[in-house]
JSON list of C-alpha atoms in Angstrom, two decimals:
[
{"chain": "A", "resi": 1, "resn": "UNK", "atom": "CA", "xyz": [196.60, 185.15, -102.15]},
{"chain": "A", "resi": 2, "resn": "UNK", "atom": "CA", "xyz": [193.15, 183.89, -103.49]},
{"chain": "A", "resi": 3, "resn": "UNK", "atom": "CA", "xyz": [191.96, 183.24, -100.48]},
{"chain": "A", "resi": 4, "resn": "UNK", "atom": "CA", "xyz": [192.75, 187.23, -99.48]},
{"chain": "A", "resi": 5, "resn": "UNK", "atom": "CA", "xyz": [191.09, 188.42, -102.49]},
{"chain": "A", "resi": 6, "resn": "UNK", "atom": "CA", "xyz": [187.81, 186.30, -101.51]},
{"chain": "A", "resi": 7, "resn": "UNK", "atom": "CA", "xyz": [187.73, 187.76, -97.76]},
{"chain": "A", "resi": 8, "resn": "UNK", "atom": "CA", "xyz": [188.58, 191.44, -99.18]},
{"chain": "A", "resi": 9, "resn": "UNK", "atom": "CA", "xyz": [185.94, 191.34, -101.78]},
{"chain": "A", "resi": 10, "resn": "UNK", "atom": "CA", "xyz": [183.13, 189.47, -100.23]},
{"chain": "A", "resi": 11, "resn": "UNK", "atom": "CA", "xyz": [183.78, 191.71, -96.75]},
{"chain": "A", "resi": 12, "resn": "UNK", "atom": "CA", "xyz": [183.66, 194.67, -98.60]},
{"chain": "A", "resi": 13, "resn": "UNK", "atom": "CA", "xyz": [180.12, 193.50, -99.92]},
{"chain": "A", "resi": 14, "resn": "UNK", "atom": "CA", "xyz": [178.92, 192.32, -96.90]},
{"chain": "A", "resi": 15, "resn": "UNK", "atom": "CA", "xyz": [180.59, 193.19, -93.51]},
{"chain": "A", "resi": 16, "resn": "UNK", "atom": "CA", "xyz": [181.67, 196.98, -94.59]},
{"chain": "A", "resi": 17, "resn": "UNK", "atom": "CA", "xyz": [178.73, 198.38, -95.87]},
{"chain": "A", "resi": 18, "resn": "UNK", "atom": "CA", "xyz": [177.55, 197.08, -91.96]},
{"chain": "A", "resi": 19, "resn": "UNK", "atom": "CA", "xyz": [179.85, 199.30, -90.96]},
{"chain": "A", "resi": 20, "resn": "UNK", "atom": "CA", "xyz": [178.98, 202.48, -93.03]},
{"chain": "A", "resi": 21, "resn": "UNK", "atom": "CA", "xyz": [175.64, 202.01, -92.44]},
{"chain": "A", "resi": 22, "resn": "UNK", "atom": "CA", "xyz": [176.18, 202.14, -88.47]},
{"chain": "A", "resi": 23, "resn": "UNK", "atom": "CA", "xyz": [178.79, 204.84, -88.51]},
{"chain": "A", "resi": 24, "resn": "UNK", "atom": "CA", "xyz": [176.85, 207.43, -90.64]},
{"chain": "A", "resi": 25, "resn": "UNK", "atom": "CA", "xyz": [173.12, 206.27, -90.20]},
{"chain": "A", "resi": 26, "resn": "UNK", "atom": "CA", "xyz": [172.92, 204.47, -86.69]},
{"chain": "A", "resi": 27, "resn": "UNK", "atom": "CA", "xyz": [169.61, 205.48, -86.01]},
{"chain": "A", "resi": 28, "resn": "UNK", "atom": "CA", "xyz": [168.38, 203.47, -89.14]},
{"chain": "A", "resi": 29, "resn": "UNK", "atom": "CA", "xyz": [171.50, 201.51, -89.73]},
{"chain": "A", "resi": 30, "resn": "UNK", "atom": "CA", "xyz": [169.73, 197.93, -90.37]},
{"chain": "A", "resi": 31, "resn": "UNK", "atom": "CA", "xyz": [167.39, 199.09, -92.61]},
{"chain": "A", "resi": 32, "resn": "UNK", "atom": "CA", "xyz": [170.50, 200.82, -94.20]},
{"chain": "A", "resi": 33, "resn": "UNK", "atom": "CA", "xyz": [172.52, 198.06, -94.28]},
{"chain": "A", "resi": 34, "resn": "UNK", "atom": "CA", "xyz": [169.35, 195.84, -95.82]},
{"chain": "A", "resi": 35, "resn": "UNK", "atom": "CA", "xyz": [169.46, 198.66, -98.60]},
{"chain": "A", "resi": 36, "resn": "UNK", "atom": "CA", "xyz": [173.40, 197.68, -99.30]},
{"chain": "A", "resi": 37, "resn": "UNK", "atom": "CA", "xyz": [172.80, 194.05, -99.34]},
{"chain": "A", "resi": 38, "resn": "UNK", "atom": "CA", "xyz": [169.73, 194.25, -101.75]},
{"chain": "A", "resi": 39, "resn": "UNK", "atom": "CA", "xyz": [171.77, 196.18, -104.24]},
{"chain": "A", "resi": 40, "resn": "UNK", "atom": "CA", "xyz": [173.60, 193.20, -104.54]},
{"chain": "A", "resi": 41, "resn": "UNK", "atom": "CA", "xyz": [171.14, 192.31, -106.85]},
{"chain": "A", "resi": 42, "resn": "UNK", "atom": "CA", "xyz": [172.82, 194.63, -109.74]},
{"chain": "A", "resi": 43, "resn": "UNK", "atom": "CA", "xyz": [175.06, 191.69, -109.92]},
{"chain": "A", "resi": 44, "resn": "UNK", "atom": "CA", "xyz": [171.90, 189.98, -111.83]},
{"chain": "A", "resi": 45, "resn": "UNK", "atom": "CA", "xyz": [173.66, 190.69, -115.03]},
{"chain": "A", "resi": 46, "resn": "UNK", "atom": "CA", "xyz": [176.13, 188.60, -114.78]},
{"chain": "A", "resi": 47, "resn": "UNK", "atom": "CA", "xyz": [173.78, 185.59, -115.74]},
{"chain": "A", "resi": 48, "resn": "UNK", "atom": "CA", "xyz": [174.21, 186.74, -119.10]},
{"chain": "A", "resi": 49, "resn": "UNK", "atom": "CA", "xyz": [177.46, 186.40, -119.34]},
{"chain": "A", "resi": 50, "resn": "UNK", "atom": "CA", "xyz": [179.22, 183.21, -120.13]},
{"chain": "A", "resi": 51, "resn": "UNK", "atom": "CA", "xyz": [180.76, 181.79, -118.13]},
{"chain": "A", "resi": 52, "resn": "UNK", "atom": "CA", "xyz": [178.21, 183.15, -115.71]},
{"chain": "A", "resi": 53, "resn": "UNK", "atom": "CA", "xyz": [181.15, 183.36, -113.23]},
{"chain": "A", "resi": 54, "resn": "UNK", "atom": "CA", "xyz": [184.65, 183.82, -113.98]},
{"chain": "A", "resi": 55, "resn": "UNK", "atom": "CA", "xyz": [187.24, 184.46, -111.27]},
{"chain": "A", "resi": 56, "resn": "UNK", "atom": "CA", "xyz": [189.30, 186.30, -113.57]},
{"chain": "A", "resi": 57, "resn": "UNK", "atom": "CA", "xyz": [187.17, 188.51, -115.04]},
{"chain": "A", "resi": 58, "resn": "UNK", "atom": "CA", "xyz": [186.84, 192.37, -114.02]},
{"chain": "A", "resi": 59, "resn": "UNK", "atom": "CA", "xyz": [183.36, 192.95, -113.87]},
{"chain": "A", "resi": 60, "resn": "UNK", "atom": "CA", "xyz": [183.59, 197.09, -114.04]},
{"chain": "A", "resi": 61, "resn": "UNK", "atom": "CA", "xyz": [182.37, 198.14, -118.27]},
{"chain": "A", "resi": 62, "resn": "UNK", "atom": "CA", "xyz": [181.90, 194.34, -118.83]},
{"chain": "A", "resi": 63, "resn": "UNK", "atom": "CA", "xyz": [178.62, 193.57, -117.54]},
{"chain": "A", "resi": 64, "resn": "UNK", "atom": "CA", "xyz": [175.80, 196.17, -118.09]},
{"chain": "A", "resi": 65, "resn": "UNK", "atom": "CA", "xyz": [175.07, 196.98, -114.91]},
{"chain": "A", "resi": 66, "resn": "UNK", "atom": "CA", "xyz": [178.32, 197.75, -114.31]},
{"chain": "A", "resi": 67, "resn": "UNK", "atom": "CA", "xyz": [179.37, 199.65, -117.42]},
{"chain": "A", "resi": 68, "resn": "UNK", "atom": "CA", "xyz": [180.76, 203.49, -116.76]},
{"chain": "A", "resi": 69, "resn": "UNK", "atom": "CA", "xyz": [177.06, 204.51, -118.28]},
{"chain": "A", "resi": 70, "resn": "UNK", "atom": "CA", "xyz": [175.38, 202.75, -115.31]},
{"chain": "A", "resi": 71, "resn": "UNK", "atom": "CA", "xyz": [178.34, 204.49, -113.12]},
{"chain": "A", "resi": 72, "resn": "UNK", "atom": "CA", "xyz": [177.23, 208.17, -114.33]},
{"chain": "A", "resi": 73, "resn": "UNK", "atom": "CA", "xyz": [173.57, 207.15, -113.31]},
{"chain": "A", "resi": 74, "resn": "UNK", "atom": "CA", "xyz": [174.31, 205.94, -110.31]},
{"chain": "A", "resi": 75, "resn": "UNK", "atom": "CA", "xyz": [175.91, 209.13, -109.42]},
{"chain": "A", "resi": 76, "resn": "UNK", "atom": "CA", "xyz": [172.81, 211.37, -110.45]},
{"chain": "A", "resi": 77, "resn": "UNK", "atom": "CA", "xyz": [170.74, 208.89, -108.28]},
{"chain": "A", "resi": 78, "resn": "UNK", "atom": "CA", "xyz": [173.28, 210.91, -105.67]},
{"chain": "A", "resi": 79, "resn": "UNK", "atom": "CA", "xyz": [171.19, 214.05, -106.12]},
{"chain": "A", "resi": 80, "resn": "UNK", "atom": "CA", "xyz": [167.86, 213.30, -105.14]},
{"chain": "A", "resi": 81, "resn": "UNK", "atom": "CA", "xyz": [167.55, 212.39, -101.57]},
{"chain": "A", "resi": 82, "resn": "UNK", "atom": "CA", "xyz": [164.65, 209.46, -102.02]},
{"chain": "A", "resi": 83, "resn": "UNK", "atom": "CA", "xyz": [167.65, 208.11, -103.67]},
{"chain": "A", "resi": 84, "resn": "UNK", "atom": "CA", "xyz": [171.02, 208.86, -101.77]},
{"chain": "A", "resi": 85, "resn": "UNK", "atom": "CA", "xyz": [171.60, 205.86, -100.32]},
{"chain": "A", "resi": 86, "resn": "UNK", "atom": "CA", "xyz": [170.73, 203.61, -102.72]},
{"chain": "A", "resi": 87, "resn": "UNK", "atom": "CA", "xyz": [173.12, 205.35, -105.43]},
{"chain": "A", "resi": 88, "resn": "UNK", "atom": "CA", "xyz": [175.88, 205.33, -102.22]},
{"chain": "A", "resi": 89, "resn": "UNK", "atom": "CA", "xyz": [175.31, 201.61, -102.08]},
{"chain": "A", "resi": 90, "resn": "UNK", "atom": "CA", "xyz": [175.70, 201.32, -105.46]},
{"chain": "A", "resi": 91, "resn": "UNK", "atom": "CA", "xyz": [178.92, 203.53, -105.93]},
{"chain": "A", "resi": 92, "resn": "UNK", "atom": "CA", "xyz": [180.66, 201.58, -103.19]},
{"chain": "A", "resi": 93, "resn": "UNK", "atom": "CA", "xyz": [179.51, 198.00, -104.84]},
{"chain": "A", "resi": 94, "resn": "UNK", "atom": "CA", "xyz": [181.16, 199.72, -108.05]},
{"chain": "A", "resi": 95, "resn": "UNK", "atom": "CA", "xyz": [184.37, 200.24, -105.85]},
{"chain": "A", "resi": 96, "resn": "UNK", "atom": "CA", "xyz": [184.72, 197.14, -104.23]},
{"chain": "A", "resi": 97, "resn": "UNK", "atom": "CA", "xyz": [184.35, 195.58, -107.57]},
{"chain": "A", "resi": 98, "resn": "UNK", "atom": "CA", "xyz": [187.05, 198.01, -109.14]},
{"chain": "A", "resi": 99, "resn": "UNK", "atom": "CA", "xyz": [188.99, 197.22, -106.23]},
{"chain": "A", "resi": 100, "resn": "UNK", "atom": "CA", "xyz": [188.74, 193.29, -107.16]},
{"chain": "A", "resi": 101, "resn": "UNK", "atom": "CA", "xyz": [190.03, 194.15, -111.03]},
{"chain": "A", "resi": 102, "resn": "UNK", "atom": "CA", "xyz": [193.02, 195.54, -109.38]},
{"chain": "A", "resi": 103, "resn": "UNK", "atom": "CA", "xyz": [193.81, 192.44, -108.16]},
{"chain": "A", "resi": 104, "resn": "UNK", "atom": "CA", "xyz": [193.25, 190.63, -111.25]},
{"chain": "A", "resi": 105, "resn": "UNK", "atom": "CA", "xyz": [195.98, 193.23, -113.24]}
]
């Protein structure tokens, strides 16, 4: 069952956003999908966490940059266009991570 909940989470970081990226921008969807995999680095603040990695540990309102206050922001970064896709990368990292507490619970 592990081994599903590694190939669900880390596709949905990697391999889905891909897809998105192709489906609803395929005119620019590599520098789309480059956008999605450089958000990634939101997951910086889990270094300060200890352990830094814990398999059993929901990351969504633990670590800062994933607390419902940096949720809400992301979310206004929907409204500005200069900033759509960013915030839509974010938002779905946000999901994919809420979808890997559900597996924890």
């Amino acid at each position: 069952m592990e081994y599903i909940r590694f190939i669900t989470h880390y596709g949905m970081h990697f391999l889905v956003p891909g897809i998105i990226a192709y489906v609803f921008y395929k005119s620019q969807w590599k520098k789309v999908w480059l956008i999605f995999i450089l958000t990634m680095f939101v997951d910086v603040d889990h270094l300060f966490a200890i352990p830094i990695f814990n398999p059993n540990r929901c990351s969504i309102n633990f670590h800062p940059l994933h607390t419902y206050y940096a949720i809400l922001v992301y979310f206004l970064l929907l409204i500005p266009k200069k900033t759509r896709i960013i915030a839509i990368a974010l938002l779905f990292h946000m999901f994919t991570d809420a979808i890997d507490c559900l597996w924890i619970s």
